[in-house]
C-alpha positions as a printed Julia matrix, in Angstrom:
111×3 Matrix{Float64}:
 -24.3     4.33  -16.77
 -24.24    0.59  -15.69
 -21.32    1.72  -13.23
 -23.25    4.27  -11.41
 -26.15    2.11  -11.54
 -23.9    -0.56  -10.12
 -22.59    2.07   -7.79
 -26.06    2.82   -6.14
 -26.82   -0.52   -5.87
 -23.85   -1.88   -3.82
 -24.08    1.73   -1.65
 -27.19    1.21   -0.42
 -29.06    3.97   -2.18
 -30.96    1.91   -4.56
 -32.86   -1.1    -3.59
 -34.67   -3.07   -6.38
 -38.14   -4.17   -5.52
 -41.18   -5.76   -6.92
 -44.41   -4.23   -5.92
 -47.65   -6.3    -6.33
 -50.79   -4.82   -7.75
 -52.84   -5.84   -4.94
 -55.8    -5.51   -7.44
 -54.59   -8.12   -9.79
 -54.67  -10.51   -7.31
 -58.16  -10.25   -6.15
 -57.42   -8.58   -3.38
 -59.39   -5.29   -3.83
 -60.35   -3.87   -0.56
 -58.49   -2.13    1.83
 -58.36   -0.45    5.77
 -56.17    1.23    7.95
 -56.5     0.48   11.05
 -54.76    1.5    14.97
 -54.62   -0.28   17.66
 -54.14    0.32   21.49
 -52.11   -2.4    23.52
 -51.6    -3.23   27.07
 -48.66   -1.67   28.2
 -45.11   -3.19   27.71
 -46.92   -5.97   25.25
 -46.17   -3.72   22.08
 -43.67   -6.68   20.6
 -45.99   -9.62   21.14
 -48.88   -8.09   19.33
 -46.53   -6.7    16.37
 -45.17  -10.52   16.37
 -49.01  -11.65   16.23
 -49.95   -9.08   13.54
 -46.92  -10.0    11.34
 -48.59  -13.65   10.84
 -51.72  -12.42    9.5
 -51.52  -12.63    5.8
 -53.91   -9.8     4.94
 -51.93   -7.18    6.71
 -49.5    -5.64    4.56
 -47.71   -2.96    6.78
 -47.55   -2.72   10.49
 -45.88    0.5    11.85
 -45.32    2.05   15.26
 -46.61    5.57   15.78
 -46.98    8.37   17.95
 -50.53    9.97   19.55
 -53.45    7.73   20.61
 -52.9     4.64   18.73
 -49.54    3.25   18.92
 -49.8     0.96   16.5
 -51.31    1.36   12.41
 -51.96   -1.37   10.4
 -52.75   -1.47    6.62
 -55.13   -4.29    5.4
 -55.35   -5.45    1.59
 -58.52   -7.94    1.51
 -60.72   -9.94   -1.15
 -63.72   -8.68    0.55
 -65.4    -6.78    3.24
 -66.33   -9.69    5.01
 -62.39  -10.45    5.54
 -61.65   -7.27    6.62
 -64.71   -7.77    9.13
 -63.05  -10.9    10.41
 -59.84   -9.8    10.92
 -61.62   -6.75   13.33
 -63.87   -9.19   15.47
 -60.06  -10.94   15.4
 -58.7    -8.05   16.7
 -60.92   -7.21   19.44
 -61.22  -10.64   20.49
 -56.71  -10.26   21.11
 -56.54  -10.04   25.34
 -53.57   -7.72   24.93
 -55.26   -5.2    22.25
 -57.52   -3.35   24.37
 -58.89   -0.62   21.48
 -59.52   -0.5    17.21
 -59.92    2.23   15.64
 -60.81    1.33   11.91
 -60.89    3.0     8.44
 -62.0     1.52    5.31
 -60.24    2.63    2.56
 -63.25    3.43   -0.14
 -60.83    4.62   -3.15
 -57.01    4.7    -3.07
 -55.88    7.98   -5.05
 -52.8     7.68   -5.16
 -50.16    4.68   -4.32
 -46.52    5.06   -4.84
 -42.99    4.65   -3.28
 -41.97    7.55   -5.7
 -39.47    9.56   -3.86
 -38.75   13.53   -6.0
């Protein structure tokens, strides 16, 4: 067992990670949200949006709004900052926002 164990591990195939209970650490609100960019400034606002402590996942995707964020806040008054941040940005021309009322489900199970 510990050989194939060490086996996945040195492949590649297993990665072990600790995941934070956002919850347990106060911070108990949450929102997706997408943003539109200026053209050709895609890798300065993902470089601006990777600073920002309360967002937890940036991604690049495809249809209106290139760009999804995931926010893990203390309150809704931080997740209200961070928007009036956002739309203040000159190169992030539209938000689209989604608070996340309850989270049913949250894993990185993979069957």
């Amino acid at each position: 067992m510990r050989l194939r164990y060490a086996h996945l591990i040195d492949s590649g195939i297993l990665e072990i990670v600790g995941r934070i209970n956002p919850i347990t650490i106060g911070l108990k609100e949450g929102a997706i949200i997408q943003l539109k960019v200026k053209p050709d400034c895609w890798e300065s606002v993902i470089e601006y949006l990777s600073k920002i402590r309360s967002i937890r996942y940036i991604t690049i995707t495809t249809g209106d709004y290139p760009i999804l964020i995931q926010v893990a806040a203390a309150n809704q008054e931080e997740i209200a900052e961070l928007i009036i941040r956002l739309y203040k940005h000159e190169e992030i021309t539209e938000v689209n926002s989604m608070i996340q009322l309850e989270v049913s489900k949250s894993s990185y199970q993979v069957d």
